Structure formats: structure tokens, C-alpha cells
Short mmCIF file of C-alpha atoms and ligand atoms in Angstrom, two decimals:
data_model
loop_
_atom_site.label_atom_id
_atom_site.label_comp_id
_atom_site.label_asym_id
_atom_site.label_seq_id
_atom_site.Cartn_x
_atom_site.Cartn_y
_atom_site.Cartn_z
CA UNK G 914 79.67 11.34 -71.60
CA UNK G 915 76.96 11.39 -68.94
CA UNK G 916 77.46 8.91 -66.14
CA UNK G 917 75.35 8.30 -63.09
CA UNK G 918 76.90 9.24 -59.79
CA UNK G 919 78.24 6.48 -57.59
CA UNK G 920 79.62 6.34 -54.08
CA UNK G 921 81.48 4.01 -51.72
CA UNK G 922 83.62 4.12 -48.63
CA UNK G 923 87.24 4.15 -49.75
CA UNK G 924 88.85 3.42 -46.38
CA UNK G 925 88.86 -0.03 -44.72
CA UNK G 926 85.85 -0.87 -42.57
CA UNK G 927 86.04 -0.43 -38.81
CA UNK G 928 86.77 2.29 -36.33
CA UNK G 929 89.42 4.38 -38.02
CA UNK G 930 90.31 7.95 -37.17
CA UNK G 931 88.76 9.21 -40.37
CA UNK G 932 86.85 7.57 -43.16
CA UNK G 933 86.85 8.68 -46.76
CA UNK G 934 83.71 8.48 -48.85
CA UNK G 935 84.30 8.76 -52.55
CA UNK G 936 81.75 10.03 -55.05
CA UNK G 937 82.23 9.89 -58.82
CA UNK G 938 80.11 10.82 -61.83
CA UNK G 939 79.18 13.67 -64.18
CA UNK G 940 77.16 15.43 -61.50
CA UNK G 941 79.19 14.44 -58.44
CA UNK G 942 79.96 18.04 -57.42
CA UNK G 943 76.44 19.34 -57.95
CA UNK G 944 74.90 16.46 -56.05
CA UNK G 945 77.22 16.58 -53.04
CA UNK G 946 76.83 20.35 -52.80
CA UNK G 947 73.13 19.81 -52.02
CA UNK G 948 74.00 18.33 -48.64
CA UNK G 949 77.19 20.25 -47.86
CA UNK G 950 77.25 23.44 -45.79
CA UNK G 951 80.44 25.47 -45.68
CA UNK G 952 81.89 28.86 -46.58
CA UNK G 953 81.83 28.18 -50.33
CA UNK G 954 79.38 26.59 -52.67
CA UNK G 955 81.17 23.50 -53.98
CA UNK G 956 79.86 24.22 -57.48
CA UNK G 957 82.02 27.38 -57.62
CA UNK G 958 85.30 26.16 -56.13
CA UNK G 959 88.33 25.39 -58.29
CA UNK G 960 89.44 21.87 -58.99
CA UNK G 961 91.67 19.94 -56.59
CA UNK G 962 90.86 22.03 -53.53
CA UNK G 963 89.82 21.02 -50.02
CA UNK G 964 86.92 22.58 -48.10
CA UNK G 965 85.95 22.51 -44.47
CA UNK G 966 82.27 22.27 -43.55
CA UNK G 967 79.39 20.01 -42.56
CA UNK G 968 77.38 17.33 -44.22
CA UNK G 969 73.74 17.93 -43.46
CA UNK G 970 70.60 15.88 -43.63
CA UNK G 971 68.87 16.40 -47.02
CA UNK G 972 65.41 16.91 -45.52
CA UNK G 973 65.96 18.39 -42.06
CA UNK G 974 69.27 20.22 -42.75
CA UNK G 975 70.48 18.82 -39.42
CA UNK G 976 74.23 18.46 -39.16
CA UNK G 977 75.46 14.89 -39.66
CA UNK G 978 79.23 15.34 -39.31
CA UNK G 979 82.07 17.80 -39.60
CA UNK G 980 83.96 17.07 -42.82
CA UNK G 981 86.71 18.00 -45.23
CA UNK G 982 85.56 17.80 -48.82
CA UNK G 983 87.96 17.50 -51.74
CA UNK G 984 86.66 18.54 -55.14
CA UNK G 985 88.42 17.13 -58.21
CA UNK G 986 87.09 17.84 -61.63
CA UNK G 987 87.44 15.67 -64.72
CA UNK G 988 89.66 14.69 -66.39
CA UNK G 989 92.51 14.82 -63.87
CA UNK G 990 90.95 12.26 -61.52
CA UNK G 991 91.20 8.54 -60.96
CA UNK G 992 87.99 7.80 -62.86
CA UNK G 993 88.40 10.75 -65.27
CA UNK G 994 84.99 11.87 -64.06
CA UNK G 995 84.25 14.57 -61.50
CA UNK G 996 85.20 13.14 -58.12
CA UNK G 997 84.36 14.36 -54.63
CA UNK G 998 86.00 12.85 -51.57
CA UNK G 999 84.38 13.39 -48.22
CA UNK G 1000 86.62 12.85 -45.18
CA UNK G 1001 84.44 12.39 -42.13
CA UNK G 1002 84.84 10.89 -38.66
CA UNK G 1003 85.65 7.23 -38.82
CA UNK G 1004 82.92 5.66 -36.72
CA UNK G 1005 80.13 3.53 -38.10
CA UNK G 1006 77.43 6.11 -37.48
CA UNK G 1007 78.64 9.17 -39.45
CA UNK G 1008 79.70 7.02 -42.38
CA UNK G 1009 76.39 5.25 -42.51
CA UNK G 1010 74.39 8.48 -42.21
CA UNK G 1011 76.37 10.28 -44.90
CA UNK G 1012 75.96 7.31 -47.26
CA UNK G 1013 72.23 7.35 -46.57
CA UNK G 1014 72.05 11.07 -47.24
CA UNK G 1015 73.92 10.63 -50.52
CA UNK G 1016 71.50 7.93 -51.58
CA UNK G 1017 68.52 10.09 -50.69
CA UNK G 1018 69.69 12.67 -53.22
CA UNK G 1019 70.05 10.09 -55.98
CA UNK G 1020 73.61 8.80 -55.69
CA UNK G 1021 73.95 5.06 -56.13
CA UNK G 1022 76.18 2.71 -54.10
CA UNK G 1023 79.02 1.56 -56.33
CA UNK G 1024 79.48 -2.08 -57.19
CA UNK G 1025 82.80 -3.65 -56.16
CA UNK G 1026 85.52 -2.36 -58.47
CA UNK G 1027 83.26 0.10 -60.22
CA UNK G 1028 85.58 3.07 -59.67
CA UNK G 1029 88.52 1.24 -61.17
CA UNK G 1030 86.30 -0.06 -63.95
CA UNK G 1031 85.35 3.48 -64.88
CA UNK G 1032 89.02 4.47 -64.86
CA UNK G 1033 89.65 1.61 -67.26
CA UNK G 1034 86.66 2.32 -69.50
CA UNK G 1035 87.57 6.00 -69.66
CA UNK G 1036 91.07 5.13 -70.79
CA UNK G 1037 92.80 6.28 -67.63
CA UNK G 1038 94.47 2.89 -67.05
CA UNK G 1039 94.74 -0.34 -69.01
CA UNK G 1040 93.44 -3.67 -67.83
CA UNK G 1041 96.67 -5.03 -66.39
CA UNK G 1042 97.02 -1.82 -64.41
CA UNK G 1043 93.47 -2.17 -63.15
CA UNK G 1044 94.16 -5.72 -62.06
CA UNK G 1045 97.26 -4.50 -60.28
CA UNK G 1046 94.99 -2.41 -58.09
CA UNK G 1047 93.43 -5.66 -56.85
CA UNK G 1048 96.88 -7.01 -56.10
CA UNK G 1049 97.85 -3.85 -54.28
CA UNK G 1050 94.84 -4.13 -52.03
CA UNK G 1051 95.69 -7.72 -51.23
CA UNK G 1052 99.46 -7.36 -51.02
CA UNK G 1053 100.83 -9.14 -47.97
CA UNK G 1054 104.30 -7.62 -47.74
CA UNK G 1055 106.08 -4.49 -48.88
CA UNK G 1056 107.60 -6.44 -51.70
CA UNK G 1057 104.27 -7.78 -52.86
CA UNK G 1058 103.00 -4.23 -52.92
CA UNK G 1059 106.01 -3.17 -54.97
CA UNK G 1060 105.39 -5.85 -57.57
CA UNK G 1061 101.80 -4.72 -57.88
CA UNK G 1062 102.87 -1.11 -58.02
CA UNK G 1063 105.34 -1.77 -60.84
CA UNK G 1064 102.53 -3.34 -62.78
CA UNK G 1065 100.22 -0.50 -61.89
CA UNK G 1066 102.74 1.95 -63.24
CA UNK G 1067 102.54 0.18 -66.53
CA UNK G 1068 105.82 -1.77 -66.74
CA UNK G 1069 104.06 -4.90 -67.88
CA UNK G 1070 101.84 -2.99 -70.29
CA UNK G 1071 104.87 -1.32 -71.75
CA UNK G 1072 106.62 -4.60 -72.41
CA UNK G 1073 103.50 -6.18 -73.87
CA UNK G 1074 103.08 -3.23 -76.19
CA UNK G 1075 106.67 -3.55 -77.30
CA UNK G 1076 106.14 -7.23 -78.10
CA UNK G 1077 102.95 -6.45 -79.94
CA UNK G 1078 104.65 -3.95 -82.18
CA UNK G 1079 107.32 -6.57 -82.93
CA UNK G 1080 104.56 -8.93 -83.96
CA UNK G 1081 102.90 -6.25 -86.03
CA UNK G 1082 106.11 -5.63 -87.90
CA UNK G 1083 106.51 -9.32 -88.55
CA UNK G 1084 102.92 -9.47 -89.74
CA UNK G 1085 103.64 -6.62 -92.15
CA UNK G 1086 106.51 -8.59 -93.67
CA UNK G 1087 104.30 -11.63 -93.96
CA UNK G 1088 101.50 -9.63 -95.54
CA UNK G 1089 103.72 -8.23 -98.26
CA UNK G 1090 104.61 -11.75 -99.30
CA UNK G 1091 101.07 -12.97 -99.12
CA UNK G 1092 99.74 -10.05 -101.14
CA UNK G 1093 102.54 -9.88 -103.69
CA UNK G 1094 103.77 -13.44 -104.19
CA UNK G 1095 105.46 -12.30 -107.41
CA UNK G 1096 108.12 -10.59 -105.27
CA UNK G 1097 109.34 -14.05 -104.57
CA UNK G 1098 111.05 -13.06 -101.37
CA UNK G 1099 109.68 -15.96 -99.44
CA UNK G 1100 113.07 -17.28 -98.45
CA UNK G 1101 114.19 -14.00 -96.93
CA UNK G 1102 110.87 -13.41 -95.22
CA UNK G 1103 110.90 -16.87 -93.69
CA UNK G 1104 114.31 -16.29 -92.23
CA UNK G 1105 113.32 -12.89 -90.90
CA UNK G 1106 110.12 -14.24 -89.35
CA UNK G 1107 112.00 -17.11 -87.73
CA UNK G 1108 114.40 -14.69 -86.09
CA UNK G 1109 111.68 -12.37 -84.87
CA UNK G 1110 109.66 -15.29 -83.52
CA UNK G 1111 112.60 -16.64 -81.55
CA UNK G 1112 113.13 -13.23 -80.03
CA UNK G 1113 109.46 -12.79 -79.12
CA UNK G 1114 109.28 -16.31 -77.72
CA UNK G 1115 112.32 -15.60 -75.55
CA UNK G 1116 110.83 -12.40 -74.18
CA UNK G 1117 107.54 -14.09 -73.34
CA UNK G 1118 109.41 -16.93 -71.66
CA UNK G 1119 111.35 -14.43 -69.56
CA UNK G 1120 108.10 -12.90 -68.40
CA UNK G 1121 106.67 -16.31 -67.59
CA UNK G 1122 109.75 -17.05 -65.48
CA UNK G 1123 108.88 -14.14 -63.25
CA UNK G 1124 105.45 -15.63 -62.68
CA UNK G 1125 106.64 -18.16 -60.14
CA UNK G 1126 108.18 -15.47 -57.99
CA UNK G 1127 105.23 -13.23 -58.68
CA UNK G 1128 102.95 -15.87 -57.22
CA UNK G 1129 105.10 -16.08 -54.12
CA UNK G 1130 105.00 -12.33 -53.60
CA UNK G 1131 101.30 -12.23 -54.17
CA UNK G 1132 100.08 -15.21 -52.22
CA UNK G 1133 102.91 -16.01 -49.88
CA UNK G 1134 104.72 -19.33 -49.63
CA UNK G 1135 102.16 -21.87 -48.52
CA UNK G 1136 103.85 -23.38 -45.47
CA UNK G 1137 102.82 -26.21 -43.19
CA UNK G 1138 104.42 -27.21 -39.93
CA UNK G 1139 104.33 -30.95 -39.29
CA UNK G 1140 105.72 -33.27 -36.68
CA UNK G 1141 104.75 -35.60 -33.88
CA UNK G 1142 103.02 -34.28 -30.77
CA UNK G 1143 105.09 -32.35 -28.28
CA UNK G 1144 108.16 -31.77 -30.47
CA UNK G 1145 107.74 -27.97 -30.46
CA UNK G 1146 105.48 -27.07 -33.41
CA UNK G 1147 103.46 -24.53 -31.48
CA UNK G 1148 106.62 -23.06 -30.04
CA UNK G 1149 108.05 -22.67 -33.54
CA UNK G 1150 104.85 -21.12 -34.76
CA UNK G 1151 104.86 -18.62 -31.92
CA UNK G 1152 108.51 -17.78 -32.42
CA UNK G 1153 107.92 -17.15 -36.11
CA UNK G 1154 104.89 -14.97 -35.60
CA UNK G 1155 106.47 -12.96 -32.80
CA UNK G 1156 109.83 -12.31 -34.43
CA UNK G 1157 108.36 -11.43 -37.75
CA UNK G 1158 105.49 -9.16 -37.05
CA UNK G 1159 102.43 -10.70 -38.54
CA UNK G 1160 101.45 -9.12 -41.79
CA UNK G 1161 98.24 -7.38 -42.75
CA UNK G 1162 95.29 -9.61 -42.10
CA UNK G 1163 92.95 -10.76 -44.80
CA UNK G 1164 90.50 -8.33 -46.29
CA UNK G 1165 87.00 -8.85 -44.86
CA UNK G 1166 84.87 -10.88 -47.19
CA UNK G 1167 87.78 -12.87 -48.54
CA UNK G 1168 88.22 -15.12 -45.53
CA UNK G 1169 88.93 -18.68 -46.49
CA UNK G 1170 87.83 -21.83 -44.79
CA UNK G 1171 91.31 -22.66 -43.56
CA UNK G 1172 92.84 -20.44 -40.95
CA UNK G 1173 96.05 -18.88 -42.17
CA UNK G 1174 98.58 -16.52 -40.75
CA UNK G 1175 101.16 -14.52 -42.63
CA UNK G 1176 104.65 -13.90 -41.41
CA UNK G 1177 107.36 -11.94 -43.09
CA UNK G 1178 110.70 -13.75 -43.04
CA UNK G 1179 113.40 -11.45 -44.39
CA UNK G 1180 110.96 -10.00 -46.87
CA UNK G 1181 109.61 -13.39 -47.90
CA UNK G 1182 105.93 -13.82 -47.10
CA UNK G 1183 105.17 -17.19 -45.51
CA UNK G 1184 101.55 -18.19 -45.45
CA UNK G 1185 101.26 -20.59 -42.54
CA UNK G 1186 98.45 -23.00 -43.28
CA UNK G 1187 96.06 -24.50 -40.80
CA UNK G 1188 97.44 -22.58 -37.91
CA UNK G 1189 94.30 -23.35 -35.98
CA UNK G 1190 95.31 -26.98 -36.09
CA UNK G 1191 98.65 -26.17 -34.55
CA UNK G 1192 97.38 -23.65 -32.06
CA UNK G 1193 94.45 -25.62 -30.81
CA UNK G 1194 95.25 -29.30 -31.08
CA UNK G 1195 98.40 -30.67 -29.68
CA UNK G 1196 98.56 -33.50 -32.10
CA UNK G 1197 98.45 -32.30 -35.65
CA UNK G 1198 99.70 -35.34 -37.54
CA UNK G 1199 97.34 -37.76 -35.91
CA UNK G 1200 94.51 -35.30 -35.82
CA UNK G 1201 94.74 -34.52 -39.50
CA UNK G 1202 94.88 -38.17 -40.42
CA UNK G 1203 96.86 -39.44 -43.35
CA UNK G 1204 94.33 -38.31 -45.92
CA UNK G 1205 94.03 -34.79 -44.62
CA UNK G 1206 97.74 -34.29 -44.20
CA UNK G 1207 98.30 -35.56 -47.72
CA UNK G 1208 95.96 -32.86 -48.90
CA UNK G 1209 97.79 -30.21 -46.90
CA UNK G 1210 101.09 -31.43 -48.27
CA UNK G 1211 99.92 -31.16 -51.85
CA UNK G 1212 99.02 -27.52 -51.27
CA UNK G 1213 102.27 -26.70 -49.51
CA UNK G 1214 105.19 -24.90 -51.15
CA UNK G 1215 107.24 -25.48 -48.03
CA UNK G 1216 107.06 -28.00 -45.18
CA UNK G 1217 108.71 -27.33 -41.85
CA UNK G 1218 109.19 -30.73 -40.24
CA UNK G 1219 109.90 -30.54 -36.54
CA UNK G 1220 111.58 -33.41 -34.68
CA UNK G 1221 112.68 -33.70 -31.11
CA UNK G 1222 116.29 -34.16 -30.08
CA UNK G 1223 115.21 -36.33 -27.17
CA UNK G 1224 113.36 -38.98 -29.17
CA UNK G 1225 114.55 -41.51 -31.72
CA UNK G 1226 112.99 -41.82 -35.16
CA UNK G 1227 109.79 -43.80 -35.30
CA UNK G 1228 107.82 -45.57 -38.00
CA UNK G 1229 105.52 -42.50 -38.07
CA UNK G 1230 108.45 -40.31 -38.97
CA UNK G 1231 109.47 -42.60 -41.79
CA UNK G 1232 105.95 -42.72 -43.13
CA UNK G 1233 105.73 -38.93 -42.98
CA UNK G 1234 108.99 -38.57 -44.90
CA UNK G 1235 107.59 -40.93 -47.51
CA UNK G 1236 104.53 -38.70 -47.87
CA UNK G 1237 106.69 -35.63 -48.29
CA UNK G 1238 108.79 -37.04 -51.12
CA UNK G 1239 107.55 -34.38 -53.52
CA UNK G 1240 107.78 -31.50 -51.06
CA UNK G 1241 110.29 -28.82 -50.35
CA UNK G 1242 111.14 -29.71 -46.74
CA UNK G 1243 113.25 -28.07 -44.07
CA UNK G 1244 114.01 -30.47 -41.24
CA UNK G 1245 114.18 -28.92 -37.80
CA UNK G 1246 115.63 -30.82 -34.86
CA UNK G 1247 114.35 -29.04 -31.78
CA UNK G 1248 115.10 -29.29 -28.05
CA UNK G 1249 118.85 -29.39 -28.55
CA UNK G 1250 119.20 -28.05 -25.01
CA UNK G 1251 118.24 -31.53 -23.80
CA UNK G 1252 120.33 -34.72 -24.05
CA UNK G 1253 120.28 -36.37 -27.44
CA UNK G 1254 118.47 -39.60 -28.20
CA UNK G 1255 117.99 -38.99 -31.89
CA UNK G 1256 120.35 -40.79 -34.26
CA UNK G 1257 121.48 -37.95 -36.50
CA UNK G 1258 123.13 -40.23 -39.06
CA UNK G 1259 119.96 -42.21 -39.44
CA UNK G 1260 118.02 -38.97 -39.84
CA UNK G 1261 120.41 -37.70 -42.49
CA UNK G 1262 120.07 -40.91 -44.44
CA UNK G 1263 116.31 -40.51 -44.28
CA UNK G 1264 116.17 -36.88 -45.42
CA UNK G 1265 118.88 -36.95 -48.09
CA UNK G 1266 119.80 -33.49 -49.39
CA UNK G 1267 117.15 -31.58 -47.50
CA UNK G 1268 118.37 -28.79 -45.23
CA UNK G 1269 118.72 -29.72 -41.57
CA UNK G 1270 118.50 -27.08 -38.84
CA UNK G 1271 118.98 -27.55 -35.12
CA UNK G 1272 117.07 -25.36 -32.71
CA UNK G 1273 116.17 -24.86 -29.13
CA UNK G 1274 112.97 -22.95 -28.90
CA UNK G 1275 113.44 -22.88 -25.16
CA UNK G 1276 116.80 -21.14 -25.36
CA UNK G 1277 115.86 -19.17 -28.42
CA UNK G 1278 118.59 -20.71 -30.59
CA UNK G 1279 118.57 -21.65 -34.26
CA UNK G 1280 115.80 -19.46 -35.55
CA UNK G 1281 118.28 -17.33 -37.50
CA UNK G 1282 119.58 -20.45 -39.23
CA UNK G 1283 116.06 -21.41 -40.11
CA UNK G 1284 115.34 -18.01 -41.61
CA UNK G 1285 118.53 -18.17 -43.62
CA UNK G 1286 117.54 -21.61 -44.91
CA UNK G 1287 114.15 -20.32 -45.98
CA UNK G 1288 115.77 -17.37 -47.68
CA UNK G 1289 118.23 -19.44 -49.65
CA UNK G 1290 115.53 -21.89 -50.70
CA UNK G 1291 113.48 -19.19 -52.31
CA UNK G 1292 116.29 -16.85 -53.26
CA UNK G 1293 114.11 -13.86 -53.39
CA UNK G 1294 116.82 -11.64 -52.01
CA UNK G 1295 118.41 -11.35 -55.40
CA UNK G 1296 115.38 -10.18 -57.26
CA UNK G 1297 115.69 -6.64 -58.49
CA UNK G 1298 112.25 -5.26 -58.16
CA UNK G 1299 112.67 -1.85 -59.66
CA UNK G 1300 113.79 -3.37 -62.89
CA UNK G 1301 111.54 -4.98 -65.41
CA UNK G 1302 108.01 -6.23 -65.44
CA UNK G 1303 106.55 -9.02 -63.34
CA UNK G 1304 103.67 -11.31 -64.07
CA UNK G 1305 101.72 -12.61 -61.13
CA UNK G 1306 98.22 -12.87 -62.39
CA UNK G 1307 96.74 -16.20 -63.52
CA UNK G 1308 94.89 -14.60 -66.41
CA UNK G 1309 98.05 -12.97 -67.70
CA UNK G 1310 100.05 -16.16 -67.33
CA UNK G 1311 97.49 -18.08 -69.32
CA UNK G 1312 97.45 -15.49 -72.11
CA UNK G 1313 101.23 -15.33 -72.26
CA UNK G 1314 101.43 -19.10 -72.55
CA UNK G 1315 98.85 -19.04 -75.34
CA UNK G 1316 100.76 -16.32 -77.16
CA UNK G 1317 104.01 -18.23 -76.81
CA UNK G 1318 102.40 -21.32 -78.22
CA UNK G 1319 101.07 -19.40 -81.22
CA UNK G 1320 104.53 -18.00 -81.90
CA UNK G 1321 105.90 -21.54 -81.64
CA UNK G 1322 103.38 -22.65 -84.21
CA UNK G 1323 104.52 -19.94 -86.59
CA UNK G 1324 108.06 -21.29 -86.32
CA UNK G 1325 106.95 -24.89 -86.78
CA UNK G 1326 104.86 -23.90 -89.78
CA UNK G 1327 107.77 -22.18 -91.46
CA UNK G 1328 110.10 -25.08 -90.74
CA UNK G 1329 107.55 -27.45 -92.26
CA UNK G 1330 107.42 -25.24 -95.36
CA UNK G 1331 103.82 -24.20 -94.87
CA UNK G 1332 102.52 -21.34 -97.04
CA UNK G 1333 103.07 -17.97 -95.36
CA UNK G 1334 99.40 -17.06 -95.27
CA UNK G 1335 98.88 -20.08 -93.03
CA UNK G 1336 101.43 -19.01 -90.45
CA UNK G 1337 100.06 -15.50 -90.59
CA UNK G 1338 96.99 -16.76 -88.73
CA UNK G 1339 99.05 -17.99 -85.80
CA UNK G 1340 100.95 -14.73 -85.70
CA UNK G 1341 97.67 -12.85 -85.50
CA UNK G 1342 96.56 -15.12 -82.66
CA UNK G 1343 99.69 -14.23 -80.72
CA UNK G 1344 98.95 -10.54 -81.27
CA UNK G 1345 95.40 -11.11 -80.04
CA UNK G 1346 96.40 -12.98 -76.87
CA UNK G 1347 98.93 -10.35 -75.87
CA UNK G 1348 96.33 -7.69 -76.53
CA UNK G 1349 94.00 -9.33 -74.06
CA UNK G 1350 96.56 -8.89 -71.28
CA UNK G 1351 96.25 -5.14 -71.53
CA UNK G 1352 92.55 -5.18 -72.30
CA UNK G 1353 92.54 -4.66 -76.04
CA UNK G 1354 89.84 -6.83 -77.47
CA UNK G 1355 88.62 -8.28 -74.21
CA UNK G 1356 85.07 -9.56 -74.08
CA UNK G 1357 82.75 -7.46 -71.98
CA UNK G 1358 81.69 -10.21 -69.61
CA UNK G 1359 85.33 -10.89 -68.80
CA UNK G 1360 85.77 -7.25 -67.89
CA UNK G 1361 82.78 -7.45 -65.57
CA UNK G 1362 84.19 -10.56 -63.99
CA UNK G 1363 87.60 -9.01 -63.39
CA UNK G 1364 86.20 -5.90 -61.78
CA UNK G 1365 83.80 -7.86 -59.62
CA UNK G 1366 86.90 -9.15 -57.79
CA UNK G 1367 87.56 -5.79 -56.24
CA UNK G 1368 86.70 -4.67 -52.78
CA UNK G 1369 84.00 -2.10 -52.48
CA UNK G 1370 85.21 1.46 -52.71
CA UNK G 1371 88.00 0.95 -55.17
P1 GDP L 1944 103.85 -29.28 -30.24
O1 GDP L 1944 102.98 -30.29 -29.56
O2 GDP L 1944 104.68 -29.91 -31.30
O3 GDP L 1944 103.10 -28.10 -30.70
O4 GDP L 1944 104.92 -28.80 -29.12
P2 GDP L 1944 104.87 -27.49 -28.23
O5 GDP L 1944 105.42 -26.33 -28.93
O6 GDP L 1944 103.51 -27.33 -27.66
O7 GDP L 1944 105.92 -27.89 -27.12
C1 GDP L 1944 105.75 -29.03 -26.27
C2 GDP L 1944 106.53 -28.83 -24.98
O8 GDP L 1944 107.93 -28.78 -25.26
C3 GDP L 1944 106.21 -27.53 -24.27
O9 GDP L 1944 106.20 -27.76 -22.92
C4 GDP L 1944 107.35 -26.63 -24.66
O10 GDP L 1944 107.61 -25.64 -23.69
C5 GDP L 1944 108.51 -27.58 -24.76
N1 GDP L 1944 109.54 -27.17 -25.69
C6 GDP L 1944 109.38 -26.64 -26.93
N2 GDP L 1944 110.58 -26.38 -27.48
C7 GDP L 1944 111.53 -26.74 -26.59
C8 GDP L 1944 112.97 -26.72 -26.58
O11 GDP L 1944 113.64 -26.32 -27.53
N3 GDP L 1944 113.58 -27.20 -25.47
C9 GDP L 1944 112.89 -27.66 -24.38
N4 GDP L 1944 113.58 -28.10 -23.35
N5 GDP L 1944 111.55 -27.67 -24.37
C10 GDP L 1944 110.87 -27.24 -25.45
ZN1 ZN L 1945 101.42 -27.52 -29.91
#
């Protein structure tokens, strides 16, 4: 199949040591060779080899940059098309000039995700694997990257395919009965279908259970630090970000309106919300106002509530606790190096079963306890990542829920004594929904939408 030739910078923007420019398409090698000068003509070299030389200006033949060029011929490439990767110096200028030169000779700038889209369309990867590439790019911790990688390697696809063949087999049993009612094996078939459906339902449910943890890996635990002025919120924030080296920053172009920082607490990614509020204003609760803080609290998976050892509880504290009724809260009593004014019994009555940690940010005490508390709340330590598939993608979760519901309807139909050709429809729907996870029978505009989520160059 003829494809036009596309290009993009594959390395992150900015001043890196080297930058990699990727070119893909039927005529990628021929095109790039027009502006490459080196010992060999790229058209003649064997596949998967690296060549030293220069990129030159298409009109003046002036040297643009010293480069290493990797030639990879179809089909053993990421896109299954001919691919050329140009490694050049990382500054803005060489990259920009090489891209301009490539465009002069008729190579088009790729749309976001277009490389991965081609890999998908050419059958190199399935849709859930392609989506995993997005997750990999955005992964905030090693573990998040591992989850995405597992999916990329096809664990999820494999499981989905297994479930689909179960459904297919069940459908075959149903079809025999529908087509040959004279066999009169309806009783047996019904029992068989019920059993298969319960099994399939259970497997889908297991996958859905991983979604909650998947979300945590992917997005981090949305965490807010609250408390009255001067209790030590900023100090806590600083301690957390210093001890647990801040994680990869957001990808350019995906910045959100709230300022967030990621910290890695024993492998658990915390996404600290509204850190600007804590860093810049000394008075977050009052500053945010009740309405605003309510909003923050609704978004939060975890609230770190800081109190001071040297002050008694106030009406504000009680009101705040009331607002946090629905939240997962860790209560932190700070400044324990100073004499106590706080009535601990009163506090315990107020907070009920919520974990209570005492700290002194000044003397660097208690942070370990806090990290342990966070860890046991989210219990991610026990998750075996190498094993099994994980779901962490909203589209997949939705489809799995739909499939599970269809399977449930099959069971209900059979229990209600509905004719088998009626339940067959629901079974087919389940097959369809699962198929959409891996990109079988996905509408074209959905595919475009999914790939538009990518960064450029992937
Ligand atoms: P925030 O207003 O809640 O953000 O509180 P800060 O973190 O800015 O701290 C307010 C003041 O309390 C600063 O002067 C800190 O140095 C001090 N402070 C913070 N934690 C402790 C602590 O554990 N012990 C003592 N003695 N002082 C602390
Ligand atoms: Zn502060």
C-alpha cells in the first residue's frame, strides 16, 4: 500500500543532547536520501543499519547538521512502513532546519498520534495496545509505566480475546438450538449458557476491579492538604516533595488550570492538588472559601488534614471535618516538639476511625509514619504487576461494563424462560462490546479521536 511520508520529532521538546526525527512512509528512505550526504547512498543500505553523515539543505547543499541515520525497512518497523530515524544535535535550530528541509522535499508533518495510528491500521498493534502508548507517555511513576507496558505487550488484549472466544462458543451452542429446534436440547443448552455466562461475568468483573487501581497508577491519588493557617501545611508539602523526588512533570500542551505536583510515596503516585495555593498563600482554608474547598474535596481521593499541637480545636476545625465526611482523611497533628494545647481525646472523638499521625516538621519526625499510613490506605504494595491484565482506560471500563450488562441480560432472559434466539442478541452485544476494546469493529471517527490524544511524534 502506498502511503505518504510523514515526519515528527520523537524526542521531548527542549534542549536535549540529541533529538530524534522520525520519518515514515512508502518512500521514506528515498526521500531522506535526497538530503543526506554520507559514505553510502541510503537507498542501497541494508535494513536496520545506522549511518553517519550530514543532513544538507535541499537547494544549496549546505550542511545543516552532523547526524546518525537509522534505516529500517518495512515490515519490521513500528509503523510497518519504511522508517528512517535521524539523530541530530538537540538544539532548537538543527531540529527546525532539518524539519524544514524534509518538508521542502515533500514530507508532511505528522498529526499527533499518526505514527501509532499507522501501526494500528497496518495491524502491527491492536487498539488497546495503541492506547497504552498514550499511557506510557503520560506515566507518572515506574509502576504506572509498568501497567501501561503490560497492556502494550498485549496482556489485556489476550484476555479479551479469550473471553470473546468463550462467548463465540456459547453463541455456537445457542445457534444450534435456534436453527434446529427439533433437537429439543433447550434445557441442556440453557444450563450450559448459564454456566458460561457466570464465568464470563466473573472474569469481566475481575478486570473491572483492577480499574480502580489502574486509575491510581495512571493519574495519581488526587491529594489535598488542608488546615488552618500556620499549622505547617507548606512545611509538609516541602517535606513530601523533597523526600520523594518529584516525578516527571506534565507533558507540554497538557497543562491543566490547577497547579499540581506529583510525588512518589513508596511507589504510590500522589497528585498534590492546588499546590500554588499552599505555596503562595498562607491561608488556604480561608482563601479557598467554603465553596471552593468543597469543590477541591469532591475531587480529592485523599485529604491530608494538618492541625497544630499548640492550638485547641476551633469551630473552623469542626466545620471542616463536617465537610470531609465523605473523604478519605489522614489527620496530622504537627508541631509535637512544642507544648501541647490540643485535646487529643476531643480530636479522636471528632475524627472517629480515621488514621491519626503525629509529626514535627521542625525536627523531621513522623513523616515515615505518614508514608506508612498512605501506603496501607491504598494497599498498592500487594499488587503483583507482572501478573494479569489491568484496565485503566475510561473507554475500556465503559465497554467492559456494557459487556457485563449484556451477559447479565442473557442470564436474566434464560431465567425468565425467554426464547433462546432472544438471548442470542444480548450475547452478540457482549461480543461486540469486548471487540471494541481491542479495536475490532470500532467506528472510524472514534479511532481518529483516540489517536488525536497522542503527543506529536508518537
Ligand atoms: P502553613 O501556614 O500551614 O503552610 O504553615 P507553614 O508550613 O508555613 O509553617 C508555619 C510556621 O510554623 C513556620 O514558621 C514553620 O517553620 C513552623 N513550623 C512548621 N512545622 C513545625 C513544627 O513541627 N514545629 C515547630 N516548632 N514549628 C513548625
Ligand atoms: Zn504555608
